[in-house]
């Protein structure tokens, strides 16, 4: 893995330079690199494929923008908000326009840059000397490139709906005034690409190749793509009348297809249980190193991490409370915190449950303690202190409060910080954790994909079986719900199990759950009373509106102006 990481590090350094002197590098690249030499040597071809792996997601929502290197999409979802000065970097409050989508701004360009890279490779590889000299090795490399292109298209369509399908790089004589394909055509393209390469990719990889595509990774992309396509957002009855083909998925077998895609993975692992954990600490450790439940991930280590030598791109610095010297950039919402059950399986809203509104952190399910930091949580050697004091001379303000330590403008506005992904064995938040991955696809998601598809096929027993494989691993009692309650249990489990992994932003959209898209972000404001006891009040931190156009990002205005046939998304 070390060699792979060194290659990724080299590519990241190139990308830093690219972002600051793009015109110079683009001009020089065409003459400085001997492409014929690259395509004559299988080892050089492999390095080119490593470059394309940077198309996968990481801790950064946008590697080409300073703020965007430090957090991901969670702050635009139901899960959290961007914390620093309550800035609206995602523009989820101001609303998106074709000329301004905030931190999402480079998403379109970045995805298409990598599509072009993969297409240029695929146009040349079959007739290359490298393919002739080692067809087995280079054939797998070609399959990896097709996998990465399919994964790119999966990301494009969940952000923008139907987009142009480009299987070849454009030449000087080609028409650049591109036309969008339908959403359904794009889904079919992704599935077809993955079906064609799935048996070429290896079933497993040695440890040194962790982070490279496998057969199961291809099936995982297919599973997620078909689940999204089958969802409410893409049902023909729910799509806009104008240019409906960009959003509609009309296959009568959509839930059967989504179910089978997940079941293909389940059959590969023989439906085994997820890795057993005994407590919150063991659960948290699942996200700190490669393990059997991870299907595909972006590798990180002391040799390679997000952006050259910028440790601030890792969660320990970015998501730690200010009192420890951290930035706490994504504050989980109290709305989201209430999704976590009690240890006995009762919900926080159940009339006969055990939730105590006066002691909201007591008796919660194990994942609450593994994934959230809250007032009083024991973290890195002490209890977290978000509170302000009524009498600071008697009881000082909390270390993590707006009057505490570090950069207090980073103090949590909601009374929560993210704990998931932290390596608490590090001496300092600026240290590097060895071999910590950014997980892109894992088995728990596949089980939940399958449970959701089985529910919609009226196979509730099978849905409960795989839902409970996830829930009971988290030490929750078995779920016996049925009907609408079962569907809500599946959705809740996705919110809690897959939190901060980039799912919720899209899940709430595909479910068309506007209550979790436009809402008042709630937080807890803690106070140390003169009596020496703590109290809190729930309050509205910020208000998020909702516009139906924001089920999708707009295509950048500059792209529409360059290619008038590239029809804009509805509402923009």
Tab-separated table of N, CA and C in Angstrom, residues 121-257:
chain	number	residue	atom	x	y	z
A	121	UNK	N	-7.938	7.717	-21.860
A	121	UNK	CA	-7.270	6.437	-21.589
A	121	UNK	C	-7.930	5.302	-22.368
A	122	UNK	N	-9.254	5.215	-22.275
A	122	UNK	CA	-9.974	4.114	-22.916
A	122	UNK	C	-9.894	4.189	-24.438
A	123	UNK	N	-9.778	5.390	-24.984
A	123	UNK	CA	-9.621	5.527	-26.436
A	123	UNK	C	-8.288	4.954	-26.921
A	124	UNK	N	-7.273	4.951	-26.082
A	124	UNK	CA	-5.928	4.583	-26.516
A	124	UNK	C	-5.489	3.193	-26.083
A	125	UNK	N	-6.072	2.683	-25.011
A	125	UNK	CA	-5.464	1.527	-24.357
A	125	UNK	C	-5.532	0.252	-25.184
A	126	UNK	N	-6.600	0.009	-25.926
A	126	UNK	CA	-6.740	-1.267	-26.636
A	126	UNK	C	-5.637	-1.482	-27.665
A	127	UNK	N	-5.253	-0.435	-28.348
A	127	UNK	CA	-4.247	-0.552	-29.405
A	127	UNK	C	-2.848	-0.180	-28.928
A	128	UNK	N	-2.649	-0.129	-27.633
A	128	UNK	CA	-1.364	0.316	-27.104
A	128	UNK	C	-0.368	-0.835	-27.026
A	129	UNK	N	0.934	-0.530	-27.103
A	129	UNK	CA	1.961	-1.543	-26.880
A	129	UNK	C	1.852	-2.186	-25.495
A	130	UNK	N	1.406	-1.412	-24.498
A	130	UNK	CA	1.259	-1.961	-23.147
A	130	UNK	C	0.243	-3.101	-23.130
A	131	UNK	N	-0.888	-2.922	-23.821
A	131	UNK	CA	-1.894	-3.973	-23.878
A	131	UNK	C	-1.340	-5.206	-24.592
A	132	UNK	N	-0.585	-4.977	-25.640
A	132	UNK	CA	-0.014	-6.104	-26.381
A	132	UNK	C	1.008	-6.860	-25.546
A	133	UNK	N	1.761	-6.137	-24.717
A	133	UNK	CA	2.830	-6.783	-23.959
A	133	UNK	C	2.327	-7.511	-22.715
A	134	UNK	N	1.255	-7.026	-22.111
A	134	UNK	CA	0.732	-7.677	-20.899
A	134	UNK	C	-0.786	-7.514	-20.862
A	135	UNK	N	-1.516	-8.255	-21.712
A	135	UNK	CA	-2.970	-8.064	-21.815
A	135	UNK	C	-3.715	-8.367	-20.524
A	136	UNK	N	-3.204	-9.284	-19.713
A	136	UNK	CA	-3.909	-9.611	-18.466
A	136	UNK	C	-3.858	-8.438	-17.497
A	137	UNK	N	-2.662	-7.910	-17.255
A	137	UNK	CA	-2.525	-6.786	-16.330
A	137	UNK	C	-3.242	-5.552	-16.849
A	138	UNK	N	-3.002	-5.211	-18.116
A	138	UNK	CA	-3.572	-3.989	-18.667
A	138	UNK	C	-5.078	-4.130	-18.848
A	139	UNK	N	-5.552	-5.351	-19.094
A	139	UNK	CA	-6.992	-5.567	-19.183
A	139	UNK	C	-7.696	-5.245	-17.879
A	140	UNK	N	-7.057	-5.571	-16.744
A	140	UNK	CA	-7.625	-5.220	-15.445
A	140	UNK	C	-7.571	-3.708	-15.238
A	141	UNK	N	-6.470	-3.084	-15.656
A	141	UNK	CA	-6.368	-1.632	-15.542
A	141	UNK	C	-7.462	-0.939	-16.353
A	142	UNK	N	-7.744	-1.464	-17.522
A	142	UNK	CA	-8.836	-0.913	-18.337
A	142	UNK	C	-10.169	-1.051	-17.592
A	143	UNK	N	-10.382	-2.208	-16.980
A	143	UNK	CA	-11.619	-2.410	-16.216
A	143	UNK	C	-11.704	-1.433	-15.047
A	144	UNK	N	-10.581	-1.144	-14.409
A	144	UNK	CA	-10.571	-0.173	-13.316
A	144	UNK	C	-10.979	1.206	-13.819
A	145	UNK	N	-10.484	1.588	-14.987
A	145	UNK	CA	-10.858	2.887	-15.553
A	145	UNK	C	-12.352	2.939	-15.879
A	146	UNK	N	-12.895	1.854	-16.401
A	146	UNK	CA	-14.335	1.839	-16.694
A	146	UNK	C	-15.141	1.888	-15.390
A	147	UNK	N	-14.637	1.218	-14.381
A	147	UNK	CA	-15.271	1.289	-13.063
A	147	UNK	C	-15.295	2.729	-12.563
A	148	UNK	N	-14.158	3.417	-12.643
A	148	UNK	CA	-14.078	4.796	-12.154
A	148	UNK	C	-14.975	5.717	-12.965
A	149	UNK	N	-15.065	5.482	-14.276
A	149	UNK	CA	-15.971	6.298	-15.093
A	149	UNK	C	-17.419	6.047	-14.710
A	150	UNK	N	-17.784	4.789	-14.481
A	150	UNK	CA	-19.155	4.479	-14.054
A	150	UNK	C	-19.458	5.130	-12.713
A	151	UNK	N	-18.488	5.103	-11.808
A	151	UNK	CA	-18.682	5.730	-10.506
A	151	UNK	C	-18.846	7.244	-10.649
A	152	UNK	N	-18.106	7.838	-11.573
A	152	UNK	CA	-18.266	9.261	-11.850
A	152	UNK	C	-19.668	9.560	-12.366
A	153	UNK	N	-20.173	8.751	-13.275
A	153	UNK	CA	-21.523	8.977	-13.796
A	153	UNK	C	-22.574	8.784	-12.711
A	154	UNK	N	-22.328	7.837	-11.801
A	154	UNK	CA	-23.264	7.656	-10.691
A	154	UNK	C	-23.342	8.923	-9.847
A	155	UNK	N	-22.209	9.596	-9.672
A	155	UNK	CA	-22.203	10.844	-8.910
A	155	UNK	C	-22.816	11.992	-9.703
A	156	UNK	N	-22.552	12.027	-10.992
A	156	UNK	CA	-23.124	13.088	-11.826
A	156	UNK	C	-24.644	13.057	-11.808
A	157	UNK	N	-25.229	11.873	-11.964
A	157	UNK	CA	-26.690	11.830	-12.096
A	157	UNK	C	-27.397	12.052	-10.765
A	158	UNK	N	-26.755	11.729	-9.654
A	158	UNK	CA	-27.445	12.010	-8.388
A	158	UNK	C	-27.352	13.493	-8.040
A	159	UNK	N	-26.396	14.191	-8.630
A	159	UNK	CA	-26.305	15.634	-8.429
A	159	UNK	C	-27.105	16.430	-9.450
A	160	UNK	N	-27.143	15.956	-10.709
A	160	UNK	CA	-27.676	16.781	-11.801
A	160	UNK	C	-28.812	16.141	-12.585
A	161	UNK	N	-29.164	14.883	-12.327
A	161	UNK	CA	-30.104	14.209	-13.214
A	161	UNK	C	-29.378	13.752	-14.471
A	162	UNK	N	-30.123	13.566	-15.556
A	162	UNK	CA	-29.520	13.097	-16.796
A	162	UNK	C	-28.448	14.042	-17.318
A	163	UNK	N	-27.346	13.464	-17.778
A	163	UNK	CA	-26.218	14.239	-18.307
A	163	UNK	C	-25.770	13.606	-19.622
A	164	UNK	N	-24.952	14.304	-20.400
A	164	UNK	CA	-24.476	13.710	-21.651
A	164	UNK	C	-23.646	12.450	-21.390
A	165	UNK	N	-23.943	11.388	-22.122
A	165	UNK	CA	-23.133	10.174	-22.043
A	165	UNK	C	-22.000	10.307	-23.049
A	166	UNK	N	-20.799	10.315	-22.561
A	166	UNK	CA	-19.612	10.487	-23.403
A	166	UNK	C	-18.716	9.263	-23.215
A	167	UNK	N	-18.638	8.430	-24.239
A	167	UNK	CA	-17.813	7.230	-24.165
A	167	UNK	C	-16.443	7.428	-24.803
A	168	UNK	N	-16.238	8.587	-25.431
A	168	UNK	CA	-14.960	8.883	-26.066
A	168	UNK	C	-14.601	10.336	-25.783
A	169	UNK	N	-13.302	10.612	-25.779
A	169	UNK	CA	-12.845	11.981	-25.609
A	169	UNK	C	-13.168	12.784	-26.859
A	170	UNK	N	-13.563	14.029	-26.668
A	170	UNK	CA	-13.890	14.879	-27.803
A	170	UNK	C	-12.627	15.328	-28.530
A	171	UNK	N	-12.699	15.339	-29.866
A	171	UNK	CA	-11.609	15.835	-30.689
A	171	UNK	C	-11.918	17.205	-31.242
A	172	UNK	N	-10.972	17.764	-31.975
A	172	UNK	CA	-11.142	19.122	-32.496
A	172	UNK	C	-12.310	19.230	-33.458
A	173	UNK	N	-12.647	18.134	-34.141
A	173	UNK	CA	-13.721	18.167	-35.134
A	173	UNK	C	-15.083	17.829	-34.542
A	174	UNK	N	-15.128	17.512	-33.254
A	174	UNK	CA	-16.387	17.094	-32.643
A	174	UNK	C	-17.243	18.293	-32.247
A	175	UNK	N	-18.535	18.013	-32.081
A	175	UNK	CA	-19.497	19.034	-31.663
A	175	UNK	C	-19.474	19.144	-30.144
A	176	UNK	N	-19.063	20.285	-29.641
A	176	UNK	CA	-18.989	20.500	-28.202
A	176	UNK	C	-20.319	20.998	-27.626
A	177	UNK	N	-21.305	21.226	-28.475
A	177	UNK	CA	-22.616	21.666	-28.020
A	177	UNK	C	-23.423	20.434	-27.628
A	178	UNK	N	-23.110	19.888	-26.456
A	178	UNK	CA	-23.598	18.579	-26.048
A	178	UNK	C	-25.064	18.608	-25.628
A	179	UNK	N	-25.709	17.465	-25.805
A	179	UNK	CA	-27.111	17.277	-25.439
A	179	UNK	C	-27.179	16.288	-24.281
A	180	UNK	N	-28.026	16.558	-23.330
A	180	UNK	CA	-28.177	15.669	-22.179
A	180	UNK	C	-28.925	14.395	-22.551
A	181	UNK	N	-28.432	13.266	-22.060
A	181	UNK	CA	-29.185	12.022	-22.152
A	181	UNK	C	-30.202	11.971	-21.026
A	182	UNK	N	-31.160	11.085	-21.163
A	182	UNK	CA	-32.165	10.945	-20.113
A	182	UNK	C	-31.539	10.294	-18.881
A	183	UNK	N	-32.197	10.477	-17.761
A	183	UNK	CA	-31.737	9.848	-16.523
A	183	UNK	C	-31.705	8.332	-16.686
A	184	UNK	N	-32.745	7.797	-17.285
A	184	UNK	CA	-32.820	6.347	-17.446
A	184	UNK	C	-31.704	5.824	-18.356
A	185	UNK	N	-31.389	6.548	-19.400
A	185	UNK	CA	-30.282	6.155	-20.272
A	185	UNK	C	-28.958	6.166	-19.505
A	186	UNK	N	-28.794	7.132	-18.643
A	186	UNK	CA	-27.567	7.204	-17.852
A	186	UNK	C	-27.470	6.024	-16.880
A	187	UNK	N	-28.572	5.694	-16.220
A	187	UNK	CA	-28.574	4.539	-15.325
A	187	UNK	C	-28.233	3.276	-16.108
A	188	UNK	N	-28.854	3.119	-17.276
A	188	UNK	CA	-28.578	1.935	-18.096
A	188	UNK	C	-27.107	1.878	-18.502
A	189	UNK	N	-26.532	3.017	-18.815
A	189	UNK	CA	-25.117	3.075	-19.193
A	189	UNK	C	-24.234	2.632	-18.027
A	190	UNK	N	-24.506	3.153	-16.839
A	190	UNK	CA	-23.722	2.782	-15.659
A	190	UNK	C	-23.806	1.286	-15.402
A	191	UNK	N	-25.013	0.761	-15.421
A	191	UNK	CA	-25.214	-0.662	-15.145
A	191	UNK	C	-24.532	-1.515	-16.206
A	192	UNK	N	-24.663	-1.124	-17.473
A	192	UNK	CA	-24.038	-1.884	-18.552
A	192	UNK	C	-22.520	-1.901	-18.404
A	193	UNK	N	-21.932	-0.742	-18.098
A	193	UNK	CA	-20.481	-0.668	-17.908
A	193	UNK	C	-20.035	-1.595	-16.784
A	194	UNK	N	-20.734	-1.560	-15.679
A	194	UNK	CA	-20.353	-2.375	-14.529
A	194	UNK	C	-20.547	-3.855	-14.811
A	195	UNK	N	-21.632	-4.198	-15.510
A	195	UNK	CA	-21.863	-5.607	-15.852
A	195	UNK	C	-20.759	-6.157	-16.750
A	196	UNK	N	-20.239	-5.320	-17.628
A	196	UNK	CA	-19.222	-5.779	-18.571
A	196	UNK	C	-17.854	-5.971	-17.924
A	197	UNK	N	-17.591	-5.269	-16.843
A	197	UNK	CA	-16.258	-5.360	-16.229
A	197	UNK	C	-16.232	-6.175	-14.954
A	198	UNK	N	-17.383	-6.544	-14.430
A	198	UNK	CA	-17.420	-7.132	-13.094
A	198	UNK	C	-16.617	-8.421	-13.003
A	199	UNK	N	-16.596	-9.210	-14.074
A	199	UNK	CA	-15.852	-10.461	-14.031
A	199	UNK	C	-14.394	-10.294	-14.442
A	200	UNK	N	-14.015	-9.092	-14.858
A	200	UNK	CA	-12.612	-8.813	-15.169
A	200	UNK	C	-11.877	-8.357	-13.909
A	201	UNK	N	-12.573	-7.613	-13.073
A	201	UNK	CA	-11.970	-7.133	-11.836
A	201	UNK	C	-11.740	-8.299	-10.873
A	202	UNK	N	-10.680	-8.249	-10.085
A	202	UNK	CA	-10.420	-9.335	-9.129
A	202	UNK	C	-11.456	-9.356	-8.007
A	203	UNK	N	-11.714	-10.552	-7.484
A	203	UNK	CA	-12.665	-10.653	-6.374
A	203	UNK	C	-12.089	-10.048	-5.104
A	204	UNK	N	-10.808	-10.178	-4.913
A	204	UNK	CA	-10.143	-9.612	-3.734
A	204	UNK	C	-8.840	-8.947	-4.166
A	205	UNK	N	-8.297	-8.157	-3.280
A	205	UNK	CA	-7.017	-7.498	-3.504
A	205	UNK	C	-6.105	-7.795	-2.318
A	206	UNK	N	-4.807	-7.900	-2.542
A	206	UNK	CA	-3.890	-8.001	-1.405
A	206	UNK	C	-3.893	-6.704	-0.612
A	207	UNK	N	-3.407	-6.776	0.621
A	207	UNK	CA	-3.405	-5.592	1.483
A	207	UNK	C	-2.714	-4.409	0.828
A	208	UNK	N	-1.676	-4.683	0.047
A	208	UNK	CA	-0.918	-3.607	-0.594
A	208	UNK	C	-1.730	-2.868	-1.643
A	209	UNK	N	-2.863	-3.441	-2.070
A	209	UNK	CA	-3.706	-2.806	-3.085
A	209	UNK	C	-5.045	-2.347	-2.515
A	210	UNK	N	-5.113	-2.183	-1.197
A	210	UNK	CA	-6.334	-1.656	-0.597
A	210	UNK	C	-6.667	-0.306	-1.222
A	211	UNK	N	-7.924	-0.130	-1.612
A	211	UNK	CA	-8.348	1.110	-2.252
A	211	UNK	C	-8.508	0.988	-3.749
A	212	UNK	N	-8.201	-0.186	-4.310
A	212	UNK	CA	-8.393	-0.387	-5.742
A	212	UNK	C	-9.652	-1.215	-5.987
A	213	UNK	N	-10.197	-1.084	-7.164
A	213	UNK	CA	-11.508	-1.657	-7.480
A	213	UNK	C	-11.475	-3.178	-7.486
A	214	UNK	N	-12.564	-3.753	-7.037
A	214	UNK	CA	-12.792	-5.190	-7.058
A	214	UNK	C	-14.156	-5.477	-7.681
A	215	UNK	N	-14.427	-6.758	-7.864
A	215	UNK	CA	-15.738	-7.166	-8.359
A	215	UNK	C	-16.836	-6.656	-7.428
A	216	UNK	N	-16.629	-6.783	-6.129
A	216	UNK	CA	-17.649	-6.356	-5.177
A	216	UNK	C	-17.841	-4.840	-5.204
A	217	UNK	N	-16.761	-4.088	-5.433
A	217	UNK	CA	-16.887	-2.637	-5.521
A	217	UNK	C	-17.766	-2.251	-6.703
A	218	UNK	N	-17.579	-2.927	-7.840
A	218	UNK	CA	-18.415	-2.646	-9.010
A	218	UNK	C	-19.874	-2.948	-8.713
A	219	UNK	N	-20.124	-4.057	-8.027
A	219	UNK	CA	-21.499	-4.409	-7.672
A	219	UNK	C	-22.092	-3.409	-6.683
A	220	UNK	N	-21.258	-2.849	-5.816
A	220	UNK	CA	-21.745	-1.862	-4.844
A	220	UNK	C	-22.176	-0.577	-5.536
A	221	UNK	N	-21.417	-0.123	-6.537
A	221	UNK	CA	-21.828	1.055	-7.308
A	221	UNK	C	-23.150	0.774	-8.009
A	222	UNK	N	-23.283	-0.409	-8.569
A	222	UNK	CA	-24.522	-0.798	-9.236
A	222	UNK	C	-25.684	-0.818	-8.252
A	223	UNK	N	-25.461	-1.361	-7.069
A	223	UNK	CA	-26.518	-1.446	-6.059
A	223	UNK	C	-27.023	-0.072	-5.669
A	224	UNK	N	-26.118	0.827	-5.359
A	224	UNK	CA	-26.540	2.175	-4.948
A	224	UNK	C	-27.245	2.896	-6.096
A	225	UNK	N	-26.708	2.759	-7.308
A	225	UNK	CA	-27.300	3.445	-8.458
A	225	UNK	C	-28.726	2.983	-8.702
A	226	UNK	N	-28.959	1.685	-8.642
A	226	UNK	CA	-30.300	1.162	-8.899
A	226	UNK	C	-31.263	1.454	-7.754
A	227	UNK	N	-30.767	1.484	-6.518
A	227	UNK	CA	-31.627	1.875	-5.400
A	227	UNK	C	-32.079	3.318	-5.561
A	228	UNK	N	-31.143	4.208	-5.884
A	228	UNK	CA	-31.503	5.604	-6.087
A	228	UNK	C	-32.508	5.744	-7.229
A	229	UNK	N	-32.274	5.024	-8.324
A	229	UNK	CA	-33.159	5.122	-9.490
A	229	UNK	C	-34.565	4.667	-9.165
A	230	UNK	N	-34.674	3.661	-8.302
A	230	UNK	CA	-35.996	3.126	-7.954
A	230	UNK	C	-36.762	4.022	-6.993
A	231	UNK	N	-36.118	4.996	-6.416
A	231	UNK	CA	-36.705	5.779	-5.331
A	231	UNK	C	-37.761	6.763	-5.816
A	232	UNK	N	-38.487	7.284	-4.844
A	232	UNK	CA	-39.629	8.170	-5.086
A	232	UNK	C	-39.287	9.353	-5.976
A	233	UNK	N	-38.098	9.927	-5.798
A	233	UNK	CA	-37.706	11.119	-6.550
A	233	UNK	C	-37.760	10.886	-8.058
A	234	UNK	N	-37.513	9.660	-8.502
A	234	UNK	CA	-37.436	9.368	-9.935
A	234	UNK	C	-38.666	8.657	-10.474
A	235	UNK	N	-39.676	8.491	-9.634
A	235	UNK	CA	-40.931	7.925	-10.109
A	235	UNK	C	-41.563	8.913	-11.094
A	236	UNK	N	-42.000	8.440	-12.266
A	236	UNK	CA	-42.554	9.356	-13.276
A	236	UNK	C	-43.663	10.261	-12.759
A	237	UNK	N	-44.398	9.827	-11.732
A	237	UNK	CA	-45.496	10.667	-11.235
A	237	UNK	C	-44.984	11.839	-10.408
A	238	UNK	N	-43.710	11.808	-10.022
A	238	UNK	CA	-43.173	12.857	-9.149
A	238	UNK	C	-42.227	13.826	-9.839
A	239	UNK	N	-41.874	13.563	-11.084
A	239	UNK	CA	-40.874	14.404	-11.745
A	239	UNK	C	-41.537	15.613	-12.382
A	240	UNK	N	-40.783	16.693	-12.608
A	240	UNK	CA	-41.342	17.880	-13.263
A	240	UNK	C	-41.813	17.551	-14.677
A	241	UNK	N	-42.844	18.231	-15.121
A	241	UNK	CA	-43.370	17.988	-16.470
A	241	UNK	C	-42.380	18.447	-17.537
A	242	UNK	N	-41.653	19.531	-17.257
A	242	UNK	CA	-40.696	20.068	-18.218
A	242	UNK	C	-39.430	19.223	-18.230
A	243	UNK	N	-39.069	18.722	-19.410
A	243	UNK	CA	-37.859	17.890	-19.564
A	243	UNK	C	-37.843	16.747	-18.553
A	244	UNK	N	-38.966	16.081	-18.430
A	244	UNK	CA	-39.108	15.032	-17.423
A	244	UNK	C	-38.124	13.885	-17.612
A	245	UNK	N	-37.648	13.705	-18.840
A	245	UNK	CA	-36.741	12.586	-19.103
A	245	UNK	C	-35.413	12.721	-18.350
A	246	UNK	N	-35.086	13.938	-17.915
A	246	UNK	CA	-33.824	14.124	-17.201
A	246	UNK	C	-33.886	13.582	-15.773
A	247	UNK	N	-35.077	13.231	-15.293
A	247	UNK	CA	-35.242	12.856	-13.889
A	247	UNK	C	-36.005	11.543	-13.698
A	248	UNK	N	-36.649	11.046	-14.739
A	248	UNK	CA	-37.607	9.952	-14.607
A	248	UNK	C	-36.960	8.587	-14.819
A	249	UNK	N	-37.427	7.609	-14.052
A	249	UNK	CA	-37.003	6.212	-14.206
A	249	UNK	C	-38.266	5.363	-14.198
A	250	UNK	N	-38.557	4.755	-15.322
A	250	UNK	CA	-39.886	4.157	-15.509
A	250	UNK	C	-39.901	2.637	-15.543
A	251	UNK	N	-38.808	1.977	-15.279
A	251	UNK	CA	-38.768	0.522	-15.397
A	251	UNK	C	-39.717	-0.126	-14.388
A	252	UNK	N	-40.513	-1.039	-14.883
A	252	UNK	CA	-41.472	-1.712	-13.995
A	252	UNK	C	-40.772	-2.667	-13.035
A	253	UNK	N	-39.556	-3.066	-13.349
A	253	UNK	CA	-38.802	-4.002	-12.512
A	253	UNK	C	-37.785	-3.292	-11.617
A	254	UNK	N	-37.991	-2.010	-11.378
A	254	UNK	CA	-36.942	-1.234	-10.713
A	254	UNK	C	-36.578	-1.777	-9.331
A	255	UNK	N	-37.570	-2.184	-8.550
A	255	UNK	CA	-37.256	-2.684	-7.214
A	255	UNK	C	-36.676	-4.085	-7.267
A	256	UNK	N	-37.101	-4.894	-8.230
A	256	UNK	CA	-36.476	-6.207	-8.412
A	256	UNK	C	-35.012	-6.046	-8.798
A	257	UNK	N	-34.747	-5.082	-9.685
A	257	UNK	CA	-33.368	-4.845	-10.116
A	257	UNK	C	-32.502	-4.360	-8.962
